[in-house]
Coordinates of C-alpha atoms in Angstrom, one line a residue:
X1004 CA 19.6 -21.1 -19.4
X1005 CA 18.7 -20.9 -15.7
X1006 CA 18.0 -17.5 -14.3
X1007 CA 17.4 -17.0 -10.6
X1008 CA 14.7 -14.7 -9.4
X1009 CA 17.1 -11.8 -8.8
X1010 CA 18.4 -12.3 -12.3
X1011 CA 14.9 -12.3 -13.7
X1012 CA 14.1 -9.0 -12.1
X1013 CA 17.3 -7.5 -13.5
X1014 CA 16.3 -8.8 -16.9
X1015 CA 12.9 -7.2 -16.3
X1016 CA 14.6 -3.9 -15.7
X1017 CA 16.3 -4.2 -19.1
X1018 CA 13.2 -5.2 -21.0
X1019 CA 10.4 -3.1 -19.5
X1020 CA 12.0 -0.1 -18.0
X1021 CA 14.4 0.9 -20.7
X1022 CA 11.7 1.9 -23.1
X1023 CA 11.1 5.2 -21.1
X1024 CA 14.2 6.6 -22.8
X1025 CA 14.0 4.4 -25.9
X1026 CA 10.4 5.4 -26.7
X1027 CA 11.4 9.1 -26.9
X1028 CA 13.9 8.2 -29.6
X1029 CA 11.6 6.0 -31.6
X1030 CA 10.7 7.6 -34.9
X1031 CA 7.6 6.3 -36.7
X1032 CA 5.3 8.0 -39.2
X1033 CA 2.4 9.4 -37.2
X1034 CA -0.7 10.2 -39.3
X1035 CA -1.2 13.9 -39.8
X1036 CA -4.2 15.4 -38.0
X1037 CA -5.0 12.2 -36.2
X1038 CA -8.0 12.3 -33.9
X1039 CA -7.0 11.9 -30.3
X1040 CA -8.4 12.4 -26.8
X1041 CA -6.9 12.5 -23.2
X1042 CA -9.3 10.2 -21.4
X1043 CA -7.1 9.3 -18.5
X1044 CA -6.0 12.7 -17.1
X1045 CA -2.5 13.7 -16.2
X1046 CA -0.2 12.9 -13.4
X1047 CA 3.2 13.8 -11.9
X1048 CA 5.5 12.0 -9.5
X1049 CA 8.8 11.3 -8.0
X1050 CA 9.7 14.9 -7.4
X1051 CA 13.3 15.9 -6.8
X1052 CA 14.9 19.3 -6.3
X1053 CA 15.4 19.9 -10.0
X1054 CA 13.2 17.4 -11.8
X1055 CA 9.8 15.6 -11.7
X1056 CA 8.1 12.9 -13.8
X1057 CA 5.0 14.1 -15.8
X1058 CA 2.6 11.5 -17.3
X1059 CA -0.5 11.1 -19.5
X1060 CA -2.1 8.6 -21.8
X1061 CA -3.3 9.6 -25.2
X1062 CA -6.1 7.7 -26.9
X1063 CA -6.1 7.8 -30.7
X1064 CA -9.1 7.0 -32.8
X1065 CA -7.0 4.4 -34.5
X1066 CA -5.7 2.3 -31.6
X1067 CA -2.7 1.2 -33.5
X1068 CA -1.6 4.6 -34.6
X1069 CA 1.5 6.4 -33.2
X1070 CA 0.9 9.9 -32.0
X1071 CA 3.3 12.8 -32.2
X1072 CA 3.0 15.0 -29.1
X1073 CA 4.4 18.0 -27.3
X1074 CA 4.7 18.6 -23.6
X1075 CA 5.1 21.8 -21.6
X1076 CA 6.0 22.7 -18.1
X1077 CA 5.3 26.3 -17.0
X1078 CA 5.6 28.6 -14.0
X1079 CA 2.0 29.8 -14.5
X1080 CA -1.3 28.2 -15.3
X1081 CA -1.7 30.3 -18.4
X1082 CA 1.6 28.8 -19.8
X1083 CA 3.1 32.2 -20.5
X1084 CA 6.3 31.4 -18.7
X1085 CA 7.5 28.1 -20.1
X1086 CA 10.1 26.4 -17.9
X1087 CA 10.7 23.3 -20.1
X1088 CA 9.2 21.7 -23.2
X1089 CA 9.8 18.9 -25.6
X1090 CA 8.4 16.2 -27.9
X1091 CA 7.3 12.6 -27.5
X1092 CA 5.9 10.0 -29.7
X1093 CA 3.3 7.7 -28.0
X1094 CA 2.5 4.3 -29.4
X1095 CA 1.4 0.8 -28.8
X1096 CA 4.9 -0.2 -27.5
X1097 CA 4.0 1.6 -24.2
X1098 CA 0.2 1.4 -24.5
X1099 CA 0.1 5.0 -25.7
X1100 CA 1.3 6.3 -22.3
X1101 CA 3.6 9.3 -22.1
X1102 CA 6.1 9.7 -19.3
X1103 CA 8.8 12.4 -19.2
X1104 CA 11.5 13.0 -16.6
X1105 CA 11.6 16.8 -16.8
X1106 CA 14.9 18.3 -15.5
X1107 CA 16.4 21.8 -15.1
X1108 CA 13.6 22.9 -12.7
X1109 CA 14.0 25.1 -9.6
X1110 CA 13.7 23.7 -6.1
X1111 CA 10.6 24.2 -4.0
X1112 CA 8.6 25.6 -6.9
X1113 CA 5.1 24.9 -8.1
X1114 CA 4.8 24.2 -11.8
X1115 CA 1.9 23.6 -14.2
X1116 CA 2.1 21.0 -17.1
X1117 CA 0.1 19.8 -20.1
X1118 CA 0.4 17.7 -23.2
X1119 CA -0.6 18.6 -26.8
X1120 CA -1.4 16.4 -29.8
X1121 CA -2.2 18.5 -32.8
X1122 CA -4.9 20.8 -31.7
X1123 CA -6.0 18.6 -28.8
X1124 CA -4.8 19.8 -25.3
X1125 CA -4.7 17.6 -22.2
X1126 CA -6.0 18.8 -18.8
X1127 CA -3.6 20.9 -16.9
X1128 CA -1.8 19.4 -13.9
X1129 CA 0.0 21.0 -10.9
X1130 CA 3.2 19.7 -9.5
X1131 CA 6.0 20.8 -7.2
X1132 CA 9.7 20.2 -6.8
X1133 CA 11.3 19.3 -3.5
X1134 CA 12.6 22.1 -1.3
X1135 CA 16.3 22.6 -0.9
X1136 CA 18.1 24.0 2.2
X1137 CA 16.2 25.7 5.1
X1138 CA 12.6 24.3 5.1
X1139 CA 10.0 25.5 7.6
X1140 CA 7.4 22.8 7.0
X1141 CA 6.0 20.2 4.6
X1142 CA 2.5 18.8 4.2
X1143 CA 2.1 15.2 2.9
X1144 CA -1.0 13.1 2.4
X1145 CA -0.9 9.3 2.6
X1146 CA -3.4 7.0 0.7
X1147 CA -3.8 3.4 -0.1
X1148 CA -6.2 0.5 -0.8
X1149 CA -8.7 1.8 -3.4
X1150 CA -11.1 -1.0 -4.3
X1151 CA -13.0 0.3 -7.3
X1152 CA -16.3 -1.5 -6.7
X1153 CA -16.4 -0.8 -3.0
X1154 CA -17.4 2.8 -3.3
X1155 CA -16.6 6.3 -4.6
X1156 CA -13.1 7.6 -4.5
X1157 CA -14.2 10.6 -2.4
X1158 CA -10.9 10.7 -0.5
X1159 CA -9.1 11.6 -3.7
X1160 CA -11.6 14.3 -4.4
X1161 CA -11.1 15.7 -0.9
X1162 CA -7.3 15.7 -1.4
X1163 CA -7.6 17.5 -4.7
X1164 CA -9.4 20.4 -2.9
X1165 CA -6.8 20.9 -0.2
X1166 CA -5.3 24.4 -0.1
X1167 CA -1.8 23.0 0.4
X1168 CA -0.3 19.6 -0.4
X1169 CA 3.3 19.1 -1.2
X1170 CA 3.1 15.5 -2.2
X1171 CA 0.6 12.6 -2.1
X1172 CA 2.2 9.4 -1.0
X1173 CA 0.6 6.2 -2.2
X1174 CA 1.4 3.1 -0.1
X1175 CA 0.1 0.4 -2.3
X1176 CA -3.0 -1.4 -3.5
X1177 CA -3.6 1.4 -6.0
X1178 CA -5.9 -1.1 -7.7
X1179 CA -6.9 -4.7 -7.1
X1180 CA -6.5 -7.7 -9.3
X1181 CA -9.8 -9.3 -8.6
X1182 CA -12.8 -9.3 -11.0
X1183 CA -15.9 -11.0 -12.1
X1184 CA -19.1 -12.3 -10.3
X1185 CA -18.4 -13.3 -6.7
X1186 CA -15.1 -11.4 -6.5
X1187 CA -14.1 -9.0 -3.8
X1188 CA -16.6 -6.1 -3.7
X1189 CA -18.4 -7.3 -6.9
X1190 CA -22.0 -7.1 -5.5
X1191 CA -21.4 -3.6 -4.0
X1192 CA -19.9 -2.4 -7.3
X1193 CA -22.7 -3.8 -9.4
X1194 CA -25.3 -2.0 -7.3
X1195 CA -23.3 1.3 -7.7
X1196 CA -22.4 0.9 -11.3
X1197 CA -18.7 0.3 -10.5
X1198 CA -17.9 -3.1 -12.0
X1199 CA -14.2 -3.6 -12.8
X1200 CA -12.9 -4.3 -16.3
X1201 CA -12.0 -6.8 -17.4
X1202 CA -14.5 -8.8 -15.4
X1203 CA -12.1 -11.5 -14.4
X1204 CA -8.9 -11.8 -12.3
X1205 CA -6.2 -10.0 -14.2
X1206 CA -3.1 -11.9 -15.3
X1207 CA -1.7 -10.7 -18.6
X1208 CA -0.1 -7.4 -19.4
X1209 CA -3.2 -6.3 -21.4
X1210 CA -5.4 -7.2 -18.4
X1211 CA -3.3 -5.1 -16.1
X1212 CA -3.3 -2.2 -18.6
X1213 CA -7.1 -2.4 -18.8
X1214 CA -7.5 -2.2 -15.1
X1215 CA -5.1 0.8 -14.9
X1216 CA -7.0 2.5 -17.6
X1217 CA -10.3 2.0 -15.9
X1218 CA -9.0 3.4 -12.6
X1219 CA -7.7 6.5 -14.3
X1220 CA -11.0 7.3 -15.9
X1221 CA -12.3 7.9 -12.4
X1222 CA -12.7 11.7 -12.1
X1223 CA -11.8 11.8 -8.4
X1224 CA -8.6 9.9 -9.0
X1225 CA -7.8 12.2 -12.0
X1226 CA -8.3 15.3 -9.8
X1227 CA -5.9 14.0 -7.1
X1228 CA -3.3 13.1 -9.7
X1229 CA -3.6 16.6 -11.3
X1230 CA -3.3 18.3 -7.9
X1231 CA 0.2 17.4 -6.7
X1232 CA 3.1 15.0 -7.4
X1233 CA 2.6 11.4 -6.2
X1234 CA 5.2 9.2 -4.6
X1235 CA 4.1 5.6 -5.1
X1236 CA 5.0 2.1 -4.1
X1237 CA 3.2 -1.1 -4.8
X1238 CA 1.8 -3.5 -2.2
X1239 CA 0.4 -7.0 -3.1
X1240 CA -2.7 -6.3 -5.2
X1241 CA -0.8 -4.6 -8.0
X1242 CA 0.4 -8.1 -8.8
X1243 CA -1.7 -10.6 -6.7
X1244 CA -3.0 -10.9 -3.1
X1245 CA -0.4 -11.8 -0.5
X1246 CA 2.5 -11.8 -2.9
X1247 CA 6.1 -12.6 -1.8
X1248 CA 9.4 -13.1 -3.5
X1249 CA 8.4 -16.3 -5.2
X1250 CA 4.7 -16.3 -5.7
X1251 CA 1.4 -15.1 -4.2
X1252 CA -1.6 -16.6 -2.3
X1253 CA -3.8 -15.5 -5.2
X1254 CA -1.8 -17.1 -7.9
X1255 CA -2.1 -20.7 -9.1
X1256 CA 0.8 -21.7 -11.5
X1257 CA -1.3 -24.6 -12.7
X1258 CA -4.0 -22.5 -14.2
X1259 CA -2.3 -19.0 -14.4
X1260 CA 1.2 -19.8 -15.6
X1261 CA 4.6 -19.1 -14.1
X1262 CA 4.6 -16.4 -11.3
X1263 CA 7.5 -14.5 -12.8
X1264 CA 5.5 -14.0 -16.1
X1265 CA 2.5 -12.6 -14.2
X1266 CA 4.8 -10.4 -12.0
X1267 CA 6.6 -9.1 -15.1
X1268 CA 3.2 -8.3 -16.8
X1269 CA 2.0 -6.4 -13.8
X1270 CA 5.3 -4.5 -13.4
X1271 CA 5.4 -3.6 -17.1
X1272 CA 1.9 -2.1 -16.9
X1273 CA 2.7 -0.4 -13.6
X1274 CA 5.7 1.4 -15.0
X1275 CA 3.8 2.4 -18.1
X1276 CA 0.7 3.8 -16.2
X1277 CA 2.2 5.2 -13.0
X1278 CA 4.1 8.5 -12.6
X1279 CA 7.2 6.8 -11.1
X1280 CA 10.8 7.0 -12.2
X1281 CA 11.8 3.7 -13.8
X1282 CA 14.7 1.5 -12.9
X1283 CA 18.1 1.9 -14.5
X1284 CA 19.0 -1.2 -16.6
X1285 CA 19.9 -4.1 -14.5
X1286 CA 18.8 -2.5 -11.2
X1287 CA 15.2 -3.5 -10.7
X1288 CA 15.8 -3.7 -7.0
X1289 CA 16.4 0.0 -6.7
X1290 CA 13.3 0.9 -8.7
X1291 CA 10.8 1.1 -5.9
X1292 CA 12.7 1.6 -2.7
X1293 CA 14.1 5.1 -2.8
X1294 CA 14.3 8.3 -0.8
X1295 CA 13.3 11.9 -1.1
X1296 CA 14.9 14.8 0.8
X1297 CA 12.6 17.6 1.8
X1298 CA 15.2 20.3 2.4
X1299 CA 16.9 20.2 5.8
X1300 CA 13.6 19.0 7.4
X1301 CA 12.9 15.4 6.6
X1302 CA 13.7 12.4 4.5
X1303 CA 10.9 10.3 3.1
X1304 CA 12.2 6.8 2.7
X1305 CA 10.0 4.4 0.7
X1306 CA 10.6 0.7 1.3
X1307 CA 9.5 -2.3 -0.8
X1308 CA 8.1 -5.1 1.3
X1309 CA 6.6 -7.5 -1.4
X1310 CA 8.5 -8.7 -4.4
X1311 CA 12.2 -8.6 -3.7
X1312 CA 13.1 -9.7 -0.2
X1313 CA 10.0 -11.1 1.5
X1314 CA 9.9 -14.7 2.6
X1315 CA 6.6 -16.4 2.1
X1316 CA 4.2 -15.4 4.8
X1317 CA 2.4 -17.8 7.1
X1318 CA -1.4 -17.7 7.1
X1319 CA -4.0 -18.7 9.5
X1320 CA -6.1 -19.7 6.5
X1321 CA -3.5 -22.4 5.7
X1322 CA -3.3 -24.3 9.0
X1323 CA -1.2 -27.0 7.3
X1324 CA 1.7 -24.5 7.5
X1325 CA 1.2 -23.7 11.2
X1326 CA 1.8 -25.9 14.3
X1327 CA -1.6 -26.6 15.7
X1328 CA -3.0 -27.5 19.1
X1329 CA -6.3 -28.5 20.7
X1330 CA -8.2 -26.1 22.9
X1331 CA -11.5 -26.2 24.9
X1332 CA -14.0 -23.3 24.8
X1333 CA -16.0 -24.3 27.8
X1334 CA -15.8 -20.6 28.8
X1335 CA -14.3 -17.5 27.2
X1336 CA -10.9 -18.3 28.6
X1337 CA -10.1 -21.0 26.1
X1338 CA -7.8 -23.6 27.5
X1339 CA -5.1 -25.8 25.8
X1340 CA -5.8 -29.5 26.0
X1341 CA -2.9 -31.9 26.6
X1342 CA -4.9 -35.2 27.2
X1343 CA -3.5 -37.4 24.5
X1344 CA -6.8 -39.2 23.9
X1345 CA -8.7 -36.0 23.4
X1346 CA -6.0 -34.5 21.3
X1347 CA -5.9 -37.6 19.1
X1348 CA -9.6 -37.7 18.6
X1349 CA -9.9 -34.0 17.8
X1350 CA -7.0 -34.1 15.3
X1351 CA -8.5 -37.2 13.6
X1352 CA -11.8 -35.4 13.2
X1353 CA -10.1 -32.4 11.7
X1354 CA -8.0 -34.6 9.3
X1355 CA -11.2 -36.2 8.2
X1356 CA -12.7 -32.8 7.4
X1357 CA -15.2 -32.9 10.3
X1358 CA -15.9 -30.5 13.1
X1359 CA -14.6 -31.7 16.4
X1360 CA -17.1 -32.4 19.2
X1361 CA -17.9 -29.4 21.4
X1362 CA -16.3 -27.9 23.3
X1363 CA -13.1 -28.7 21.5
X1364 CA -11.5 -26.9 18.5
X1365 CA -8.0 -26.6 17.0
X1366 CA -6.0 -23.4 16.8
X1367 CA -2.3 -22.5 16.5
X1368 CA 0.1 -23.8 19.1
X1369 CA 1.2 -20.3 20.2
X1370 CA 4.7 -21.0 21.6
X1371 CA 5.5 -23.1 18.5
X1372 CA 4.1 -20.5 16.2
X1373 CA 6.1 -17.7 17.8
X1374 CA 9.3 -19.7 17.6
X1375 CA 8.7 -20.2 13.9
X1376 CA 7.9 -16.5 13.3
X1377 CA 11.1 -15.5 15.2
X1378 CA 13.5 -17.4 13.0
X1379 CA 16.1 -14.8 11.9
X1380 CA 16.2 -15.8 8.3
X1381 CA 12.5 -14.7 7.7
X1382 CA 12.9 -11.6 5.6
X1383 CA 10.6 -8.7 4.9
X1384 CA 13.0 -6.4 3.1
X1385 CA 15.9 -8.7 2.2
X1386 CA 19.5 -8.2 3.3
X1387 CA 20.4 -5.8 0.6
X1388 CA 17.5 -3.5 1.2
X1389 CA 18.0 -3.7 4.9
X1390 CA 21.6 -2.4 4.5
X1391 CA 20.4 0.3 2.1
X1392 CA 17.8 1.4 4.6
X1393 CA 20.3 1.5 7.4
X1394 CA 22.5 3.8 5.4
X1395 CA 19.7 6.0 4.3
X1396 CA 18.6 6.6 7.9
X1397 CA 22.1 7.2 9.0
X1398 CA 22.8 9.6 6.2
X1399 CA 19.6 11.6 6.8
X1400 CA 20.5 12.0 10.5
X1401 CA 24.2 12.9 9.7
X1402 CA 23.0 15.6 7.3
X1403 CA 21.0 17.2 10.1
X1404 CA 17.4 16.4 9.2
X1405 CA 15.3 16.0 12.3
X1406 CA 12.8 13.6 10.9
X1407 CA 13.0 10.3 9.0
X1408 CA 9.6 9.2 7.6
X1409 CA 9.2 5.7 6.4
X1410 CA 6.6 5.0 3.6
X1411 CA 5.8 1.4 4.5
X1412 CA 3.2 -1.0 3.1
X1413 CA 2.0 -3.1 6.0
X1414 CA 1.4 -2.4 9.7
X1415 CA 4.6 -2.4 11.8
X1416 CA 3.2 -2.3 15.3
X1417 CA 2.9 -5.3 17.5
X1418 CA -0.8 -6.2 17.5
X1419 CA -2.3 -9.3 18.9
X1420 CA -5.7 -10.4 17.7
X1421 CA -8.3 -9.1 20.1
X1422 CA -10.4 -11.4 22.2
X1423 CA -13.9 -11.0 20.8
X1424 CA -15.4 -13.9 22.7
X1425 CA -14.2 -12.5 26.0
X1426 CA -15.9 -9.2 25.1
X1427 CA -19.3 -10.5 24.0
X1428 CA -19.6 -13.9 25.7
X1429 CA -19.6 -17.4 24.2
X1430 CA -23.3 -17.5 23.4
X1431 CA -23.3 -14.2 21.4
X1432 CA -20.2 -15.5 19.7
X1433 CA -22.0 -18.6 18.5
X1434 CA -24.9 -16.5 17.4
X1435 CA -22.5 -14.3 15.4
X1436 CA -21.2 -17.3 13.6
X1437 CA -24.7 -18.6 12.8
X1438 CA -25.7 -15.3 11.5
X1439 CA -22.8 -14.9 9.1
X1440 CA -23.4 -15.6 5.4
X1441 CA -22.6 -19.2 4.5
X1442 CA -19.7 -18.2 2.3
X1443 CA -17.8 -16.5 5.1
X1444 CA -19.0 -18.5 8.1
X1445 CA -15.9 -20.7 8.4
X1446 CA -13.7 -17.6 8.4
X1447 CA -15.8 -15.9 11.1
X1448 CA -15.6 -19.0 13.2
X1449 CA -11.9 -19.2 12.7
X1450 CA -11.6 -15.5 13.8
X1451 CA -13.5 -16.2 17.0
X1452 CA -11.6 -19.4 17.8
X1453 CA -8.2 -17.9 17.2
X1454 CA -8.6 -14.3 18.5
X1455 CA -7.5 -13.9 22.1
X1456 CA -4.8 -16.6 22.0
X1457 CA -2.0 -14.0 22.5
X1458 CA -0.7 -14.3 19.0
X1459 CA -0.3 -11.8 16.1
X1460 CA -3.4 -10.6 14.3
X1461 CA -1.8 -10.2 10.9
X1462 CA 1.0 -12.6 9.8
X1463 CA 1.2 -10.7 6.5
X1464 CA 2.4 -7.6 8.3
X1465 CA 5.6 -7.0 10.2
X1466 CA 4.3 -9.2 13.1
X1467 CA 5.0 -12.1 10.8
X1468 CA 8.6 -11.1 10.5
X1469 CA 9.7 -10.0 14.1
X1470 CA 13.4 -10.6 13.6
X1471 CA 13.4 -8.4 10.5
X1472 CA 11.5 -5.7 12.4
X1473 CA 14.1 -5.8 15.2
X1474 CA 16.9 -5.3 12.7
X1475 CA 15.2 -2.2 11.4
X1476 CA 14.7 -0.9 14.9
X1477 CA 18.4 -1.5 15.7
X1478 CA 19.3 0.6 12.6
X1479 CA 17.0 3.4 13.8
X1480 CA 18.4 3.3 17.4
X1481 CA 22.0 3.2 16.1
X1482 CA 21.5 6.5 14.2
X1483 CA 19.5 8.2 17.0
X1484 CA 16.9 8.8 14.3
X1485 CA 13.4 10.4 14.9
X1486 CA 11.4 8.0 12.8
X1487 CA 7.7 8.2 11.9
X1488 CA 6.4 5.2 10.0
X1489 CA 3.3 5.6 7.8
X1490 CA 1.7 2.3 6.9
X1491 CA -1.1 1.0 4.7
X1492 CA -2.8 -2.3 3.9
X1493 CA -5.0 -2.8 7.0
X1494 CA -8.0 -0.8 5.7
X1495 CA -8.2 1.0 9.1
X1496 CA -6.6 3.9 10.9
X1497 CA -3.8 3.4 13.5
X1498 CA -1.7 5.4 15.9
X1499 CA 1.0 3.2 17.3
X1500 CA 4.1 3.6 19.4
X1501 CA 6.7 1.1 18.3
X1502 CA 8.9 -0.4 21.0
X1503 CA 11.9 -2.6 20.7
X1504 CA 11.7 -6.2 21.7
X1505 CA 12.7 -5.6 25.4
X1506 CA 10.0 -2.9 25.5
X1507 CA 12.5 -0.3 26.9
X1508 CA 12.8 2.1 23.9
X1509 CA 10.0 3.8 22.0
X1510 CA 11.8 3.4 18.7
X1511 CA 9.3 5.1 16.4
X1512 CA 5.7 6.3 16.0
X1513 CA 3.4 4.8 13.4
X1514 CA 0.4 6.2 11.6
X1515 CA -1.7 3.7 9.7
X1516 CA -4.0 5.2 7.1
X1517 CA -7.5 3.9 6.4
X1518 CA -8.4 2.7 3.0
X1519 CA -9.8 4.9 0.2
X1520 CA -12.6 2.4 -0.1
X1521 CA -11.6 -1.2 0.8
X1522 CA -13.6 -2.8 3.7
X1523 CA -12.0 -3.5 7.1
X1524 CA -12.2 -6.3 9.5
X1525 CA -14.4 -4.1 11.7
X1526 CA -17.0 -3.9 8.9
X1527 CA -17.5 -7.7 9.3
X1528 CA -18.0 -7.4 13.1
X1529 CA -20.2 -4.3 13.4
X1530 CA -21.7 -5.4 16.6
X1531 CA -18.3 -5.1 18.2
X1532 CA -16.1 -2.0 18.4
X1533 CA -13.1 -3.7 17.0
X1534 CA -11.0 -0.5 17.0
X1535 CA -11.5 -0.1 20.8
X1536 CA -10.7 -3.8 21.3
X1537 CA -7.4 -3.5 19.4
X1538 CA -6.4 -0.4 21.4
X1539 CA -7.5 -1.8 24.8
X1540 CA -5.8 -5.1 24.4
X1541 CA -2.5 -4.0 22.8
X1542 CA 0.2 -1.9 24.5
X1543 CA 1.5 -0.4 21.3
X1544 CA -1.9 0.6 19.9
X1545 CA -2.8 4.1 21.1
X1546 CA -5.8 4.4 18.7
X1547 CA -7.5 2.3 16.1
X1548 CA -10.6 3.1 13.9
X1549 CA -12.1 0.3 11.8
X1550 CA -15.2 1.8 10.2
X1551 CA -13.9 5.0 8.5
X1552 CA -12.3 5.5 5.1
X1553 CA -10.0 8.3 4.0
X1554 CA -6.4 9.3 4.4
X1555 CA -3.7 10.6 6.7
X1556 CA -2.3 14.1 6.4
X1557 CA 1.1 14.8 8.0
X1558 CA 2.4 18.3 8.7
X1559 CA 6.1 18.2 9.5
X1560 CA 8.0 20.9 11.3
X1561 CA 11.3 20.8 13.1
X1562 CA 9.6 20.5 16.4
X1563 CA 6.8 18.0 15.6
X1564 CA 5.0 15.7 13.2
X1565 CA 1.3 16.2 13.4
X1566 CA -0.9 13.5 11.9
X1567 CA -4.5 14.2 11.0
X1568 CA -6.8 11.3 10.4
X1569 CA -9.3 12.4 7.7
X1570 CA -12.4 10.4 6.9
X1571 CA -14.6 10.6 3.8
X1572 CA -17.9 8.8 3.1
X1573 CA -17.7 6.3 0.2
X1574 CA -21.3 5.5 -0.6
X1575 CA -22.7 8.8 -1.7
X1576 CA -22.1 12.1 -3.5
X1577 CA -22.0 14.8 -2.2
X1578 CA -20.2 13.2 0.7
X1579 CA -19.3 14.1 4.3
X1580 CA -15.7 14.5 5.4
X1581 CA -14.0 15.4 8.6
X1582 CA -10.7 15.3 10.5
X1583 CA -11.8 13.0 13.3
X1584 CA -8.6 12.5 15.3
X1585 CA -5.3 14.4 15.5
X1586 CA -2.0 13.2 17.1
X1587 CA 1.4 14.8 17.5
X1588 CA 4.9 13.3 17.7
X1589 CA 7.8 15.1 19.3
X1590 CA 11.5 14.3 18.7
X1591 CA 13.3 12.3 21.3
X1592 CA 16.4 13.2 23.3
X1593 CA 18.1 9.8 22.7
X1594 CA 17.4 6.7 20.7
X1595 CA 13.8 6.7 19.6
X1596 CA 11.1 9.4 19.2
X1597 CA 9.6 11.4 22.1
X1598 CA 6.1 11.7 23.3
X1599 CA 3.1 10.8 21.1
X1600 CA 0.0 12.7 22.2
X1601 CA -3.5 13.3 21.2
X1602 CA -4.2 16.9 20.1

């Protein structure tokens, strides 16, 4: 039987999501007095006005044994005022994870929760339901990109100690699929005692479960999960790097099997191990793009930009997919070459795997590349999600909420690659290439050759899908929405103003959050202030910081959205932390947001 990809995802919803309810009904004989521990903390997520997900994982001494458990939600930390309680049986069918969708709760209320197995009691977590009706303000924190071997999760520790936090919004790359000697961050992690398990690229459901389990033994991550409810989406590394709706850059079907099997394994482990509400049978699409209403103040709308609608991204690392041209670097103002003899000789050298003679090099043919990127059938969200998002934005505005906040995985602002050669000069650029480690030297050379050609920096972000971005902007303008986009993935902090294609309407504001630990482009070019170059050379970029790690804290009131960029050190404990930049967005009078100003 032939099943298309959409059908396969629907089947996935039937086979991996349904056990949330089915597991609670499963009756097996649990051994009396079984030895258990709670090694992975507790978590909560997907809060609504009257319900919230609570989660834990129980570890029995006998790894095959089912465990009978109880759960409790209370209005006080001493559990004297029990608001809800119930039973659960954990077992190998869901990797001994426990996830309960607790209902019957009061809106805008903080609760405490715990799990009990015999005489063993889990850590206590705090959670909070969404407000209903008149709401003065909300405080949200946005995190992403936590590469375990790259450093300590101090951002999570810092979040856990905040006096107030209504929800933590996780924008993806909660973990990474890489592993083993030579993998991303391996050397740093080995020196710090933070080597990932298993020590190989993860592919099977047991691999993904093991990686989830290791992450949730981190005390800082446990503390952040126990502090407040999380609202999560995946990006690419929860499956494989640069994933799209039919595969991934970091997946080879010849050696790693069918993509749909790996994707299903990753999603199964994700649903087991994350405090997220699971898809209704047959509706895998709706599982991850969803919205949350914070009283009459704001809608938080979470989009899915990876596995359902995304067309395969172009990549500068795959020049065979991109129209190329010949340039001369006789000076910093690299010039296109049209002489057919020179073009033929240079292309022949490249085809033979040789470096062209100086001063010539190949790089994308910018007009042809932009024409390719602007094809209207290139999808980021997919037609169905685009329509859903349009309706969510319109409904939020119609219901009188002044703010529509988009939880978005990849940077949305227009951002051309900055011209490093122009900034430092051609001789210093050559020295920079020569000084780079041999393993990354070709990539550094490619950056220096390509950057400054008036083309997008990141084809994996929304710049790689400009027609899809414009359709989203049209939906925002149509509803007169005040939209603030919060984005992840780039490993750096951004404050962007998002204009429509004609450049006449400031459609939205964008905050990009730095990574928890993952390294940025700027860390590869420390002799250059990459953040300043991005801001100086791009109209939409008001601010960019490439060398800090941390999170974005948003405070939302009817009159403004204030974004605080918070940095935390990642290489030491105790660590330094600071709010290093603060920006404020005001509502607009017509289509689009109002002023974006530094505080």
